[in-house]
Coordinates of C-alpha atoms (C1' of nucleotides) in Angstrom, one line a residue:
Chain Q
M445 CA -121.3 -181.5 60.5
V446 CA -118.0 -182.2 58.9
E447 CA -118.2 -179.1 56.8
Q448 CA -118.1 -176.9 59.9
E449 CA -115.1 -178.8 61.4
S450 CA -113.2 -178.1 58.1
Q451 CA -114.2 -174.4 58.2
H452 CA -112.9 -174.1 61.7
R453 CA -109.6 -175.7 60.8
L454 CA -109.2 -173.4 57.8
T455 CA -109.8 -170.4 60.0
D456 CA -107.1 -171.5 62.5
I457 CA -104.7 -172.1 59.6
F458 CA -105.3 -168.7 58.0
K459 CA -105.1 -166.9 61.4
A460 CA -101.9 -168.7 62.2
A461 CA -100.4 -167.7 58.8
G462 CA -101.7 -164.2 59.2
D463 CA -98.8 -163.1 61.4
P464 CA -95.4 -162.3 59.8
T465 CA -93.5 -163.7 62.8
R466 CA -95.3 -167.0 62.5
R467 CA -94.7 -167.2 58.8
S468 CA -91.0 -166.6 59.5
I469 CA -91.0 -169.5 61.9
L470 CA -92.5 -171.7 59.3
T471 CA -89.9 -170.7 56.8
L472 CA -87.2 -171.3 59.4
L473 CA -88.5 -174.8 60.0
A474 CA -88.7 -175.5 56.3
Q475 CA -85.0 -174.4 55.9
H476 CA -83.5 -176.1 59.0
G477 CA -85.9 -179.0 59.8
P478 CA -87.0 -179.6 63.4
L479 CA -85.7 -177.0 65.8
R480 CA -86.0 -176.4 69.6
V481 CA -88.1 -173.5 70.9
T482 CA -84.9 -171.7 72.0
D483 CA -83.3 -172.1 68.6
I484 CA -86.3 -170.6 67.0
A485 CA -86.5 -167.7 69.5
A486 CA -82.8 -166.9 68.8
H487 CA -83.8 -165.6 65.3
F488 CA -86.3 -163.0 66.6
D489 CA -85.9 -159.8 68.5
M490 CA -88.6 -160.8 70.9
S491 CA -88.9 -162.6 74.3
L492 CA -88.7 -166.4 74.3
N493 CA -92.1 -166.3 75.9
S494 CA -93.7 -164.6 72.9
V495 CA -92.1 -167.0 70.5
S496 CA -93.3 -169.9 72.6
K497 CA -96.8 -168.5 72.3
H498 CA -96.5 -168.1 68.5
I499 CA -95.4 -171.7 68.3
K500 CA -98.5 -172.8 70.3
V501 CA -100.7 -171.0 67.8
L502 CA -99.0 -172.8 64.9
E503 CA -99.4 -176.0 66.8
G504 CA -103.1 -175.4 67.4
A505 CA -103.5 -174.8 63.7
G506 CA -101.7 -178.1 63.0
L507 CA -99.0 -176.4 60.9
V508 CA -96.4 -177.7 63.3
T509 CA -95.9 -180.6 65.7
R510 CA -94.0 -180.9 68.9
R511 CA -91.8 -183.9 69.8
T512 CA -90.9 -183.6 73.5
E513 CA -87.6 -185.3 74.0
W514 CA -86.7 -185.1 77.8
R515 CA -86.8 -181.3 78.4
E516 CA -86.3 -180.2 74.8
H517 CA -89.3 -179.6 72.6
M518 CA -88.5 -180.3 69.0
I519 CA -90.8 -178.3 66.7
E520 CA -91.4 -179.6 63.2
L521 CA -93.2 -178.3 60.2
R522 CA -96.2 -180.3 58.9
V523 CA -96.2 -179.4 55.2
E524 CA -99.2 -181.8 54.6
E525 CA -101.4 -179.4 56.4
L526 CA -100.9 -176.7 53.8
A527 CA -103.0 -178.8 51.5
H528 CA -106.2 -177.6 53.3
V529 CA -105.5 -174.1 52.2
D530 CA -104.5 -175.2 48.7
R531 CA -107.8 -177.1 48.4
W532 CA -109.9 -174.1 49.5
F533 CA -108.3 -171.8 47.0
R534 CA -108.6 -174.4 44.3
D535 CA -112.3 -174.9 45.1
L536 CA -112.9 -171.1 45.0
R537 CA -111.2 -170.8 41.7
S538 CA -113.1 -173.7 40.3
I539 CA -116.5 -172.2 41.4
W540 CA -115.4 -169.0 39.7
A541 CA -114.4 -170.9 36.5
L542 CA -117.6 -172.8 36.4
R543 CA -119.7 -169.7 36.5
L544 CA -117.7 -168.1 33.7
E545 CA -118.1 -171.2 31.7
A546 CA -121.9 -171.3 32.2
L547 CA -122.0 -167.6 31.3
D548 CA -120.1 -168.2 28.1
H549 CA -122.4 -171.1 27.2
L550 CA -125.4 -168.9 27.7
L551 CA -124.0 -166.2 25.5
T552 CA -123.1 -168.7 22.8
Q553 CA -126.7 -170.0 22.8
E554 CA -128.1 -166.5 22.5
T555 CA -125.9 -165.5 19.6
D556 CA -126.3 -168.8 17.8
P557 CA -130.0 -169.4 17.1
Chain H
M1042 CA -87.6 -153.1 50.4
V1043 CA -89.9 -154.8 48.1
E1044 CA -89.8 -158.0 50.2
Q1045 CA -91.4 -156.2 53.1
E1046 CA -94.2 -154.8 50.9
S1047 CA -94.9 -158.3 49.8
Q1048 CA -95.0 -159.6 53.3
H1049 CA -97.4 -156.9 54.3
R1050 CA -99.7 -157.8 51.5
L1051 CA -99.6 -161.5 52.4
T1052 CA -100.4 -160.6 56.0
D1053 CA -103.5 -158.7 54.9
I1054 CA -104.6 -161.5 52.6
F1055 CA -104.3 -164.2 55.3
K1056 CA -106.0 -162.0 57.9
A1057 CA -108.8 -161.3 55.5
A1058 CA -109.2 -165.0 54.7
G1059 CA -109.0 -165.9 58.4
D1060 CA -112.6 -165.0 59.0
P1061 CA -115.4 -167.5 58.1
T1062 CA -117.8 -164.7 57.1
R1063 CA -115.3 -163.2 54.8
R1064 CA -114.5 -166.5 53.2
S1065 CA -118.3 -167.0 52.6
I1066 CA -118.4 -163.7 50.9
L1067 CA -115.6 -164.7 48.6
T1068 CA -117.4 -167.9 47.8
L1069 CA -120.6 -166.0 47.2
L1070 CA -118.9 -163.7 44.7
A1071 CA -117.2 -166.6 42.9
Q1072 CA -120.6 -168.2 42.5
H1073 CA -122.7 -165.2 41.5
G1074 CA -120.2 -162.7 40.1
P1075 CA -120.3 -159.1 41.1
L1076 CA -122.9 -158.3 43.8
R1077 CA -124.1 -155.2 45.6
V1078 CA -123.3 -154.8 49.3
T1079 CA -127.0 -155.2 50.2
D1080 CA -127.2 -158.4 48.2
I1081 CA -124.2 -159.8 50.0
A1082 CA -125.6 -158.8 53.4
A1083 CA -128.9 -160.6 52.6
H1084 CA -127.0 -163.9 52.9
F1085 CA -125.9 -163.3 56.5
D1086 CA -127.6 -163.1 59.8
M1087 CA -125.7 -159.9 60.6
S1088 CA -126.3 -156.2 60.3
L1089 CA -125.6 -154.6 56.9
N1090 CA -123.0 -152.5 58.6
S1091 CA -120.9 -155.4 59.8
V1092 CA -121.0 -156.9 56.3
S1093 CA -119.9 -153.6 54.9
K1094 CA -116.9 -153.6 57.2
H1095 CA -116.0 -157.2 56.2
I1096 CA -116.1 -156.1 52.6
K1097 CA -113.8 -153.2 53.3
V1098 CA -111.3 -155.6 54.9
L1099 CA -111.4 -157.8 51.8
E1100 CA -111.0 -154.7 49.7
G1101 CA -108.0 -153.6 51.7
A1102 CA -106.4 -157.0 51.1
G1103 CA -107.1 -156.6 47.4
L1104 CA -109.2 -159.7 47.3
V1105 CA -112.2 -157.7 46.1
T1106 CA -112.7 -154.5 44.1
R1107 CA -115.5 -152.0 44.2
R1108 CA -117.1 -150.4 41.1
T1109 CA -119.3 -147.6 42.3
E1110 CA -122.2 -147.1 39.9
W1111 CA -124.3 -144.2 41.0
R1112 CA -125.3 -145.2 44.5
E1113 CA -124.8 -148.9 44.1
H1114 CA -121.4 -150.4 44.9
M1115 CA -120.7 -153.5 42.9
I1116 CA -118.3 -155.8 44.7
E1117 CA -116.2 -158.2 42.5
L1118 CA -113.8 -161.0 43.4
R1119 CA -110.2 -160.6 42.2
V1120 CA -109.1 -164.2 41.7
E1121 CA -105.6 -163.1 40.5
E1122 CA -104.8 -161.9 44.0
L1123 CA -104.9 -165.5 45.3
A1124 CA -101.7 -166.1 43.4
H1125 CA -99.8 -164.4 46.1
V1126 CA -100.8 -167.0 48.6
D1127 CA -100.1 -169.8 46.2
R1128 CA -96.7 -168.5 45.6
W1129 CA -95.9 -168.3 49.3
F1130 CA -96.9 -171.9 49.9
R1131 CA -95.1 -173.0 46.8
D1132 CA -91.9 -171.3 48.0
L1133 CA -92.2 -172.8 51.5
R1134 CA -92.6 -176.2 50.1
S1135 CA -89.7 -175.8 47.7
I1136 CA -87.5 -174.7 50.6
W1137 CA -88.6 -177.8 52.5
A1138 CA -88.0 -180.0 49.5
L1139 CA -84.5 -178.5 48.8
R1140 CA -83.4 -179.2 52.4
L1141 CA -84.6 -182.8 52.2
E1142 CA -82.8 -183.2 48.9
A1143 CA -79.6 -181.9 50.3
L1144 CA -79.9 -184.2 53.3
D1145 CA -80.5 -187.1 51.1
H1146 CA -77.4 -186.1 49.0
L1147 CA -75.3 -185.9 52.2
L1148 CA -76.5 -189.4 53.3
T1149 CA -75.6 -190.8 50.0
Q1150 CA -72.1 -189.4 50.1
E1151 CA -71.6 -190.8 53.6
T1152 CA -72.7 -194.3 52.7
D1153 CA -71.0 -194.3 49.4
P1154 CA -67.2 -193.6 50.0
Chain O
dG724 C1' -78.2 -180.6 97.9
dT725 C1' -77.3 -176.1 94.4
dG726 C1' -77.0 -174.4 89.8
dT727 C1' -78.1 -174.1 85.0
dT728 C1' -81.1 -174.9 81.0
dA729 C1' -85.5 -175.4 78.4
dT730 C1' -90.2 -174.5 78.6
dT731 C1' -94.5 -173.2 80.1
dC732 C1' -98.0 -170.8 83.1
dA733 C1' -100.2 -166.8 85.1
dC734 C1' -100.8 -162.0 84.8
dC735 C1' -100.7 -157.4 82.9
dC736 C1' -101.0 -154.0 79.3
dT737 C1' -102.2 -152.0 74.8
dT738 C1' -104.2 -152.4 70.5
dA739 C1' -107.0 -154.8 67.0
dT740 C1' -111.2 -157.2 65.7
dG741 C1' -116.0 -158.2 65.1
dG742 C1' -120.2 -156.9 66.4
dT743 C1' -123.9 -153.4 67.5
dT744 C1' -126.8 -148.9 66.8
dG745 C1' -127.8 -144.3 65.1
dA746 C1' -126.7 -140.5 62.2
dA747 C1' -125.2 -138.8 57.7
dC748 C1' -125.1 -138.6 52.8
dA749 C1' -126.4 -139.3 47.9
dA750 C1' -129.7 -140.1 44.5
dG751 C1' -133.9 -141.6 42.4
dA752 C1' -139.3 -141.8 43.2
dA753 C1' -143.7 -139.7 44.6
Chain W
dT1051 C1' -140.7 -131.1 49.0
dT1052 C1' -140.8 -135.7 51.4
dC1053 C1' -139.9 -140.8 51.1
dT1054 C1' -137.3 -144.6 50.2
dT1055 C1' -133.0 -147.0 49.1
dG1056 C1' -128.0 -148.0 49.3
dT1057 C1' -124.1 -147.2 51.6
dT1058 C1' -120.7 -145.3 54.8
dC1059 C1' -119.1 -142.9 59.1
dA1060 C1' -118.8 -142.4 64.1
dA1061 C1' -119.3 -144.1 68.5
dC1062 C1' -119.4 -147.8 71.6
dC1063 C1' -118.7 -152.5 73.7
dA1064 C1' -116.8 -157.0 74.5
dT1065 C1' -113.4 -160.0 73.5
dA1066 C1' -109.1 -161.6 71.2
dA1067 C1' -104.3 -160.9 70.0
dG1068 C1' -99.6 -159.8 70.5
dG1069 C1' -96.3 -158.1 73.4
dG1070 C1' -93.9 -158.0 78.0
dT1071 C1' -92.3 -159.8 83.0
dG1072 C1' -91.8 -163.0 86.8
dA1073 C1' -92.7 -167.3 88.9
dA1074 C1' -93.1 -172.4 88.3
dT1075 C1' -91.7 -176.8 86.6
dA1076 C1' -88.6 -180.4 84.9
dA1077 C1' -84.3 -182.5 84.3
dC1078 C1' -79.5 -182.6 83.7
dA1079 C1' -74.7 -181.1 85.7
dC1080 C1' -71.9 -180.3 89.7

DNA sequence: GTGTTATTCACCCTTATGGTTGAACAAGAA
DNA sequence: TTCTTGTTCAACCATAAGGGTGAATAACAC
C-alpha cells in the first residue's frame, strides 16, 4: 500500500527532526546553503563522527541530499520534503474541523425544530 | 533562556509524533473527539498498558490533555500545540528564502555595475 | 613514495524506547 | 463483602539511539 509507504516516510522525518542537533544542522543549512560535513561539524561540540551519523539520519529521512564532489561531500537542505509534515498536520486539523462542523450542524438541527 | 525551553518542547513534540501508533491516536482523537484510554486501546492490536504509555508520551508533549472524571480518563487532542511545529518549519523556510534572496541580490549587483 | 584532508566503517558503551506481564488502586455494582 | 471495570505502577526484556574511539578508504599535495 502507498499509505504505509507514506507513514514510514513521515516516521523517518519526525524522528530525524526529533533531535536538537539535527534541527540545528537543518537551520545551519538553511542559513548557509550547501556545506561540507566538516564545516557542519565545526559548529558542534561533538566528534565529527557523530555529526556524520546525524547527517546520515537526515539523509535517510530525505531532509538533506549529498552531492559527492571528489572527496568532499556537499550536504544540502531539501525544503520540499518538509511539505510531507505540513500536509499531515493540515490533514489532522481538517479532520478535527470537520468533526466540529458536523457537531455544530447536529446541534443546530436539534435546537431548530 | 526561553529559546532552550522552546527547543525542548519541540523535541518532545517531534519525538511524540515520530511513532506511527501515536500518530494514529492523534488522528483517532481528531475524528472522534475526547475518548477514554480503553476506547483508544480498542483500536490497536496491543496491550492496554502500552497504549497507556503512548498516551502519556503524547501528554508529556502537550499534544493531548487528560480530564479525569471519576475513574475514567478522557483524553483530548490539543490542536493548538501543533502551532509550535508549524512555526518552526515556517521559520526554517523563511531563513532559507532570505538567503536565496540575498544571493539573488548579490548576483544582480555583480551583473549590473 | 609519504603526508594531509575528508569521510565513512566497525565496534563499544550507556541510556532511551516500545513492548510485555502482573500487581495495585479506585470506584461503582451485586 | 466480593466482583468487575478503568487505569496506572513496577519490573523486565529486546532493540534502537546517541555518543565515543580507532582503523580504513580516497584523493590531492609534496
